[in-house]
């Protein structure tokens, strides 16, 4: 970490969870279910299962102590860091016993409030807004002191209790908040609701505001805001976390609202769209009045006549108006889950349904034809075995399926992705998730000449569909490159075959478009593919290169130039990128091929997703070694290295070239035969390119 080496030893205590033994001895999982093979979650006599595969009937097991990481000691130190991504400035504070004045806790007792420290650090680096890797801003962050702590205790006793509290704090030892100099506009709940309603109309989706009870017999409701395709089932599990509709609107984003739409709409009816039909809201009432909507949903959470509490209720925005419905128990299902103890757990699940379904929206057209999946057997819970993937016949000696080709388990059917349908059509929606939306109805049977463009090594022909069935053709409508297209649900890049309309014909006599729709429509909610035509909102690469040294990290940027594969459907085309934060002293070769992205912005977003793991790795393993307290002043802006990285990738076309930016120097290496071969080290990338004979131009 930055800030220079730490001297001395940290204050450590013997881990109270394991008493310094690095492991704990506790009751086995089988004890809670009793001495029986078929168990439920209902209370049972606490006795060991005599045939337990974990404890062998003893009832106790030894497990590694996760609280101290099997070290037997804990460090009584927390480090808070706020880093301004826009300026590179870093400021940190070390929280050790005696540095933070205890304050009365809101729920009683005493605590060490950390939020004032975070606010002070943010002000010192000029951050107007900040959040950690989990999207939290540090509000309410505190170290709870033991109940016996009191300001009347002697100093040594109070200090000992603070040591125990800080060492036992359940959060990360190093808490890093990334800040920006300019805060986004404050969220106005009424305006956010209107924006989501308008977007739902454009996307031809339902906007669902759902309130569910925290648990049976509990009055508290948790709110969820999401987009769904019409006919999507009520989710099996509650995903809402906000205690009011206003709170939910202040925290929801368009991405979070659309996340999981595929899983929720897997069994929804598949229909084409008639997007030319415009919704006509009733001008006689305020259809987006926030208070009215919330009160109406809350009223639906109880039986009208008896007042008996129901599991929840929802409001659905469809066809320019709200439709309200209660949530009721439709069925109770049971399934057997094998525990690691060898016991079979009978899991009971309540299946919820809406009290009534609103009428179909005007923008739904005719049904998309489909055939049952020929591979899976959903009635008996069977899925195709992996021995059938890419094979012409079932492996008769397969240990998993015994030569049947089907096996039970939680594996997803690779033929239909558990939709149990093979679609003969698909609706593709391209959008920037703001104002621009394009809907495409793709139907099998449409005349679509597909010339041969390549042949697979096994002899299978590869054809290319006409331009109207290539998503790359529609990218220019949104002013983006084809590589910028990603799936709105999940953020994964749209694969090359879908972008360019490539189809490998596995079976003769099948129309290329029909096979393309069957392959691309797997697992789509209601037969719909929603594509985001906008680059991710991430900090520029120069900002991250400037920031990383202040945190004691390095940034590895890998590039592979595949432009020599242009128009070759058998190989990856374009330029692939991979960005990774690391604390290792020298570049290391990953065990697997880098998970490259077709755009640099996409690679940066992927790298930021794993920043939290890198920060945890940067904390010293030895509890006696203090955590560094990084400090870095505002640094000068640096030039964008992307043009030089592209030139370097072109020089080593077809190979992964990795450049490590550590602040002290720049290391360049190339991946060859599974190893990373060092090429050159230089003060900066420009000097490194010159040393490789690529010049500075």
XYZ file of C-alpha atoms in Angstrom, residues 215-692:
478
model
C -42.216 -12.551 7.363
C -45.518 -14.185 8.270
C -47.464 -12.133 10.797
C -45.106 -9.170 10.455
C -46.464 -5.727 9.671
C -43.309 -4.394 7.978
C -43.373 -4.375 4.176
C -40.311 -4.489 1.939
C -40.597 -2.812 -1.463
C -39.188 -3.955 -4.778
C -39.222 -2.111 -8.119
C -38.601 -4.092 -11.276
C -39.395 -4.502 -14.955
C -41.137 -7.705 -16.070
C -42.544 -9.143 -19.256
C -46.342 -9.564 -19.190
C -47.274 -12.931 -17.762
C -44.143 -13.317 -15.655
C -44.735 -15.280 -12.477
C -44.433 -13.752 -9.031
C -40.797 -14.325 -7.943
C -40.356 -17.229 -5.552
C -38.178 -15.190 -3.202
C -38.519 -11.659 -1.934
C -35.861 -9.325 -3.310
C -37.009 -5.980 -1.922
C -34.949 -4.274 0.803
C -36.584 -0.834 1.145
C -39.140 -0.137 3.875
C -41.092 2.425 1.832
C -41.829 3.154 -1.794
C -39.986 6.469 -1.514
C -36.858 4.723 -0.228
C -37.093 2.149 -3.005
C -37.336 4.870 -5.664
C -34.302 6.669 -4.229
C -32.136 3.548 -4.492
C -33.409 1.832 -7.631
C -31.604 2.199 -10.944
C -32.751 1.184 -14.392
C -30.113 -1.554 -14.406
C -31.225 -2.956 -11.056
C -34.879 -2.847 -12.107
C -34.200 -4.879 -15.236
C -31.765 -7.270 -13.541
C -33.129 -10.804 -13.332
C -35.876 -10.266 -15.888
C -34.819 -13.418 -17.761
C -35.188 -15.696 -14.742
C -38.511 -14.137 -13.734
C -40.012 -14.382 -17.207
C -38.666 -17.802 -18.170
C -42.150 -19.341 -18.328
C -44.003 -16.226 -19.527
C -46.027 -16.485 -22.752
C -43.956 -15.493 -25.777
C -45.612 -12.988 -28.102
C -44.556 -10.540 -30.771
C -44.906 -6.802 -30.242
C -47.060 -4.173 -31.866
C -45.093 -1.182 -30.550
C -46.893 1.286 -32.807
C -49.829 1.218 -30.367
C -49.304 4.131 -27.983
C -50.645 3.825 -24.413
C -53.403 6.279 -23.585
C -53.368 7.308 -19.904
C -56.577 8.474 -18.334
C -56.261 12.281 -17.980
C -58.939 12.338 -15.291
C -56.612 11.237 -12.470
C -52.937 11.529 -11.473
C -51.744 8.121 -12.621
C -48.276 8.690 -11.149
C -49.196 10.151 -7.767
C -46.647 8.548 -5.454
C -48.638 8.736 -2.238
C -51.774 7.403 -3.880
C -49.940 4.426 -5.366
C -48.257 3.516 -2.078
C -51.445 3.750 -0.026
C -53.356 1.636 -2.543
C -50.705 -1.105 -2.554
C -50.581 -1.174 1.254
C -54.367 -1.491 1.396
C -54.188 -4.531 -0.897
C -51.899 -6.317 1.594
C -54.887 -7.372 3.702
C -58.230 -9.034 3.024
C -60.846 -6.370 2.406
C -63.556 -7.994 4.555
C -61.645 -9.727 7.357
C -58.465 -7.669 7.523
C -56.431 -10.884 7.478
C -52.867 -10.118 6.367
C -51.825 -11.318 2.922
C -48.253 -12.029 1.749
C -48.152 -8.737 -0.128
C -49.490 -6.724 -3.043
C -48.292 -4.979 -6.170
C -49.029 -2.200 -8.618
C -48.367 -2.827 -12.312
C -47.900 0.014 -14.779
C -49.295 -1.201 -18.095
C -50.998 0.560 -20.983
C -50.528 3.959 -19.372
C -52.259 3.222 -16.078
C -51.855 1.412 -12.766
C -53.353 -2.000 -12.072
C -53.449 -3.194 -8.461
C -53.512 -6.726 -7.141
C -52.913 -8.598 -3.917
C -50.449 -11.479 -3.637
C -51.917 -14.774 -2.474
C -50.667 -18.284 -1.815
C -51.475 -20.358 -4.889
C -49.759 -23.586 -3.899
C -47.238 -25.139 -1.568
C -44.563 -27.240 -3.175
C -42.145 -29.704 -1.668
C -38.795 -30.906 -2.912
C -36.087 -33.062 -1.408
C -32.624 -31.585 -0.994
C -29.729 -33.804 0.003
C -27.678 -32.284 2.816
C -23.958 -32.877 3.189
C -24.833 -34.900 6.282
C -26.609 -37.458 4.087
C -30.047 -36.414 5.335
C -32.833 -35.541 2.936
C -34.338 -32.145 3.705
C -37.948 -31.637 2.680
C -38.137 -28.020 1.551
C -41.586 -26.475 1.562
C -42.074 -23.425 -0.621
C -45.087 -21.188 -0.979
C -45.922 -20.346 -4.575
C -47.497 -16.907 -4.799
C -49.865 -15.615 -7.442
C -51.569 -12.315 -8.038
C -55.156 -11.994 -6.908
C -56.035 -11.165 -10.485
C -54.128 -10.483 -13.668
C -54.603 -7.221 -15.580
C -55.743 -7.463 -19.203
C -53.171 -7.905 -21.939
C -51.565 -4.668 -23.100
C -52.443 -3.318 -26.513
C -48.848 -3.655 -27.699
C -48.839 -7.462 -27.485
C -49.265 -9.222 -30.824
C -49.673 -12.850 -31.881
C -47.981 -15.707 -30.096
C -44.466 -16.779 -31.015
C -44.565 -20.353 -32.254
C -42.517 -22.884 -30.331
C -41.985 -26.600 -29.898
C -41.308 -28.502 -26.661
C -37.659 -28.933 -25.777
C -36.620 -32.393 -27.021
C -33.802 -32.711 -24.504
C -35.103 -32.123 -20.968
C -37.862 -33.790 -18.966
C -39.180 -31.097 -16.597
C -41.961 -33.322 -15.263
C -39.433 -35.677 -13.696
C -36.760 -33.073 -12.996
C -34.343 -34.540 -15.535
C -31.820 -32.595 -17.573
C -29.496 -33.606 -20.415
C -26.215 -34.978 -19.129
C -23.043 -33.137 -20.021
C -21.849 -36.192 -21.940
C -24.376 -35.239 -24.631
C -23.016 -31.724 -25.227
C -21.481 -31.561 -28.686
C -21.697 -35.340 -29.062
C -23.530 -37.318 -31.708
C -24.452 -40.080 -29.261
C -24.795 -40.684 -25.527
C -21.742 -42.034 -23.724
C -22.806 -45.548 -22.623
C -20.125 -45.567 -19.903
C -20.991 -42.162 -18.426
C -20.853 -42.344 -14.626
C -23.332 -39.488 -14.234
C -26.245 -40.742 -16.326
C -25.441 -44.443 -16.767
C -25.770 -44.114 -20.519
C -29.308 -42.711 -20.431
C -28.327 -39.186 -21.479
C -30.459 -37.690 -18.697
C -29.555 -36.933 -15.113
C -31.316 -35.399 -12.146
C -29.992 -32.304 -10.458
C -29.924 -28.534 -10.568
C -28.076 -28.317 -13.880
C -29.645 -26.092 -16.520
C -30.771 -27.731 -19.734
C -28.215 -26.626 -22.309
C -30.741 -26.997 -25.134
C -33.448 -24.607 -23.869
C -31.840 -23.055 -20.740
C -34.859 -24.309 -18.760
C -37.536 -22.465 -20.732
C -38.675 -25.942 -21.949
C -39.456 -24.348 -25.314
C -37.647 -24.015 -28.620
C -38.783 -20.722 -30.110
C -39.407 -20.178 -33.808
C -39.340 -16.430 -33.396
C -37.921 -13.747 -31.158
C -38.410 -10.101 -30.259
C -35.201 -8.083 -30.098
C -35.337 -4.738 -28.299
C -32.374 -2.388 -28.624
C -32.309 0.565 -26.260
C -30.070 3.064 -24.543
C -32.334 2.685 -21.457
C -33.193 6.340 -21.780
C -35.205 7.556 -24.762
C -34.178 5.513 -27.809
C -35.824 2.131 -28.393
C -36.004 -0.099 -31.478
C -38.149 -3.260 -31.531
C -37.468 -6.035 -34.055
C -39.824 -8.965 -34.636
C -37.789 -11.871 -36.023
C -39.912 -14.719 -37.405
C -38.921 -18.114 -38.741
C -40.066 -18.788 -42.270
C -39.151 -15.325 -43.540
C -37.138 -15.499 -46.735
C -33.584 -14.950 -45.549
C -30.856 -15.952 -48.002
C -27.747 -16.981 -46.075
C -24.592 -17.456 -48.156
C -21.826 -19.803 -47.036
C -18.973 -17.865 -45.388
C -16.882 -20.630 -43.784
C -16.715 -24.305 -42.900
C -16.031 -25.692 -39.449
C -13.102 -28.128 -39.089
C -15.620 -30.962 -38.725
C -17.262 -30.020 -42.005
C -20.297 -28.116 -40.701
C -21.161 -25.117 -42.903
C -21.222 -21.582 -41.467
C -23.581 -19.111 -43.130
C -24.384 -15.441 -42.580
C -27.888 -14.038 -42.333
C -28.989 -10.833 -44.108
C -28.165 -7.483 -42.506
C -31.590 -7.034 -40.921
C -30.837 -10.062 -38.719
C -27.443 -8.749 -37.618
C -27.452 -6.635 -34.466
C -24.288 -4.891 -35.629
C -26.342 -3.242 -38.375
C -28.571 -1.493 -35.816
C -25.771 -0.202 -33.557
C -25.266 2.911 -35.682
C -28.869 3.945 -34.952
C -27.754 4.633 -31.375
C -24.395 6.132 -32.309
C -22.406 3.248 -30.801
C -20.106 0.573 -32.153
C -21.322 -3.031 -32.524
C -18.859 -4.001 -29.785
C -20.733 -1.731 -27.340
C -23.857 -3.901 -27.491
C -24.486 -5.807 -24.258
C -27.377 -7.717 -22.758
C -29.372 -5.392 -20.526
C -29.906 -8.197 -18.018
C -26.456 -9.150 -16.771
C -24.305 -6.827 -18.864
C -22.612 -9.579 -20.856
C -21.393 -8.603 -24.334
C -23.595 -9.710 -27.188
C -21.748 -12.647 -28.732
C -20.148 -12.395 -32.134
C -22.573 -14.768 -33.860
C -25.551 -12.682 -32.758
C -23.854 -9.409 -33.693
C -22.822 -10.539 -37.157
C -25.569 -13.069 -37.950
C -23.293 -16.117 -38.175
C -25.028 -19.504 -38.007
C -23.340 -22.909 -37.850
C -25.686 -25.479 -39.403
C -25.613 -28.536 -37.152
C -28.454 -30.334 -38.929
C -29.200 -30.489 -42.626
C -32.615 -29.478 -43.876
C -33.146 -26.722 -41.292
C -33.472 -23.118 -42.394
C -30.550 -21.000 -41.071
C -32.888 -18.373 -39.607
C -34.932 -21.051 -37.814
C -31.812 -22.513 -36.232
C -30.526 -19.044 -35.367
C -33.762 -18.189 -33.557
C -33.796 -21.513 -31.718
C -30.243 -20.948 -30.494
C -30.531 -17.238 -29.684
C -33.961 -17.548 -28.052
C -32.843 -19.990 -25.363
C -33.773 -18.808 -21.892
C -35.229 -15.504 -23.084
C -38.096 -14.032 -21.042
C -41.202 -14.324 -23.166
C -39.001 -14.867 -26.219
C -37.451 -11.396 -25.846
C -33.844 -10.273 -26.034
C -33.222 -6.797 -24.591
C -29.948 -5.276 -25.760
C -28.317 -2.223 -24.227
C -26.827 0.014 -26.916
C -24.667 2.252 -24.731
C -21.168 1.979 -23.267
C -20.936 1.445 -19.496
C -20.487 4.500 -17.304
C -17.004 3.956 -15.867
C -14.050 6.207 -15.025
C -11.589 6.711 -17.889
C -8.500 4.491 -17.871
C -6.109 7.426 -17.157
C -8.042 8.166 -13.953
C -7.584 4.601 -12.708
C -3.903 4.468 -13.655
C -3.348 7.687 -11.722
C -5.398 6.511 -8.740
C -4.075 2.961 -8.259
C -0.573 3.851 -6.953
C -2.145 6.040 -4.279
C -3.891 2.920 -2.992
C -0.763 0.811 -3.291
C -2.204 -1.085 -6.253
C -1.223 -1.604 -9.850
C -3.388 -1.774 -12.958
C -2.810 -4.529 -15.490
C -4.217 -3.707 -18.922
C -4.177 -6.568 -21.413
C -5.001 -6.245 -25.089
C -5.251 -8.763 -27.911
C -5.612 -7.523 -31.469
C -7.698 -9.912 -33.565
C -8.408 -7.563 -36.441
C -6.567 -9.931 -38.758
C -9.575 -12.241 -38.254
C -11.969 -9.727 -39.813
C -14.825 -11.489 -41.621
C -13.638 -14.872 -40.302
C -16.555 -16.334 -38.311
C -14.417 -19.176 -36.943
C -12.224 -16.865 -34.860
C -12.694 -13.947 -32.488
C -12.657 -10.639 -34.348
C -11.815 -7.082 -33.323
C -9.785 -6.054 -30.263
C -10.189 -7.735 -26.861
C -9.425 -6.008 -23.555
C -8.877 -7.126 -19.981
C -8.329 -4.836 -16.977
C -7.308 -6.091 -13.556
C -6.254 -4.436 -10.314
C -3.515 -6.284 -8.474
C -1.200 -6.077 -5.474
C 1.347 -8.583 -6.752
C 4.872 -7.189 -7.196
C 5.215 -8.496 -10.747
C 2.707 -9.485 -13.417
C 1.494 -13.039 -13.010
C -0.022 -15.316 -15.576
C -3.651 -16.179 -14.827
C -4.472 -19.867 -14.804
C -7.092 -19.453 -17.512
C -7.398 -17.294 -20.594
C -8.340 -13.719 -19.630
C -12.067 -13.010 -19.742
C -11.606 -10.439 -22.482
C -14.183 -7.814 -23.361
C -14.700 -6.308 -26.830
C -14.373 -2.743 -25.465
C -11.989 -1.069 -23.053
C -14.891 0.447 -21.094
C -16.413 -2.999 -20.642
C -13.087 -4.354 -19.397
C -12.799 -1.480 -16.900
C -16.292 -2.231 -15.586
C -15.341 -5.889 -15.202
C -12.152 -4.977 -13.329
C -14.000 -2.636 -10.969
C -16.440 -5.435 -10.118
C -13.552 -7.364 -8.541
C -11.784 -4.439 -6.886
C -13.191 -5.418 -3.487
C -11.427 -8.782 -3.615
C -8.132 -7.101 -4.489
C -8.467 -4.661 -1.587
C -9.089 -7.560 0.802
C -5.994 -9.297 -0.556
C -3.921 -6.169 0.114
C -4.471 -6.438 3.880
C -1.416 -8.141 5.478
C -1.959 -11.755 6.475
C 0.076 -11.385 9.662
C -2.178 -9.784 12.310
C 0.883 -8.251 13.976
C 1.709 -6.283 10.830
C -0.240 -3.006 10.758
C -2.402 -2.088 7.812
C -0.855 0.745 5.829
C -2.646 4.092 5.872
C -2.367 5.343 2.271
C -2.085 9.065 1.577
C -1.574 10.633 -1.846
C -1.808 14.252 -2.988
C -3.631 15.427 -6.065
C -1.644 14.257 -9.088
C -1.275 15.676 -12.562
C -3.498 14.267 -15.311
C -1.892 11.692 -17.586
C -2.359 11.126 -21.290
C -4.774 8.478 -22.477
C -2.683 5.338 -23.151
C -5.325 3.626 -25.315
C -3.763 4.597 -28.691
C -0.369 3.284 -27.567
C -1.956 0.115 -26.190
C -3.669 -0.465 -29.521
C -0.374 0.017 -31.341
C 1.297 -2.447 -29.002
C -1.494 -4.964 -29.551
C -1.219 -4.602 -33.324
C 2.523 -5.278 -33.070
C 1.766 -8.600 -31.333
C -1.418 -9.457 -33.232
C -3.215 -12.517 -31.933
C -1.382 -12.524 -28.582
C -2.315 -11.162 -25.179
C -0.006 -8.261 -24.358
C -0.096 -7.065 -20.736
C 1.040 -3.656 -19.506
C 1.367 -3.080 -15.775
C 1.013 0.504 -14.572
C 2.340 0.682 -11.005
C 3.237 4.359 -10.711
C 6.933 3.587 -10.254
C 7.392 2.052 -13.695
C 5.656 0.378 -16.600
C 6.196 -3.324 -17.355
C 5.278 -4.896 -20.679
C 4.883 -8.637 -21.179
C 3.390 -11.033 -23.703
C 1.536 -14.265 -23.060
C 3.157 -17.204 -24.831
C 2.276 -20.871 -24.331
C 0.583 -20.278 -21.002
C 3.317 -18.088 -19.508
C 3.840 -14.343 -19.352
C 7.174 -13.446 -20.912
C 8.638 -10.130 -19.792
C 9.531 -7.817 -22.681
C 10.649 -4.515 -21.195
C 10.426 -2.261 -18.140
C 10.419 1.504 -18.546
C 9.498 4.695 -16.747
C 6.308 5.012 -18.815
C 4.529 3.412 -21.737
C 5.969 5.829 -24.286
C 9.525 4.915 -23.280
C 8.605 1.239 -23.294
C 7.275 1.397 -26.846
C 10.430 3.181 -27.943
C 12.533 0.414 -26.389
C 10.529 -2.120 -28.397
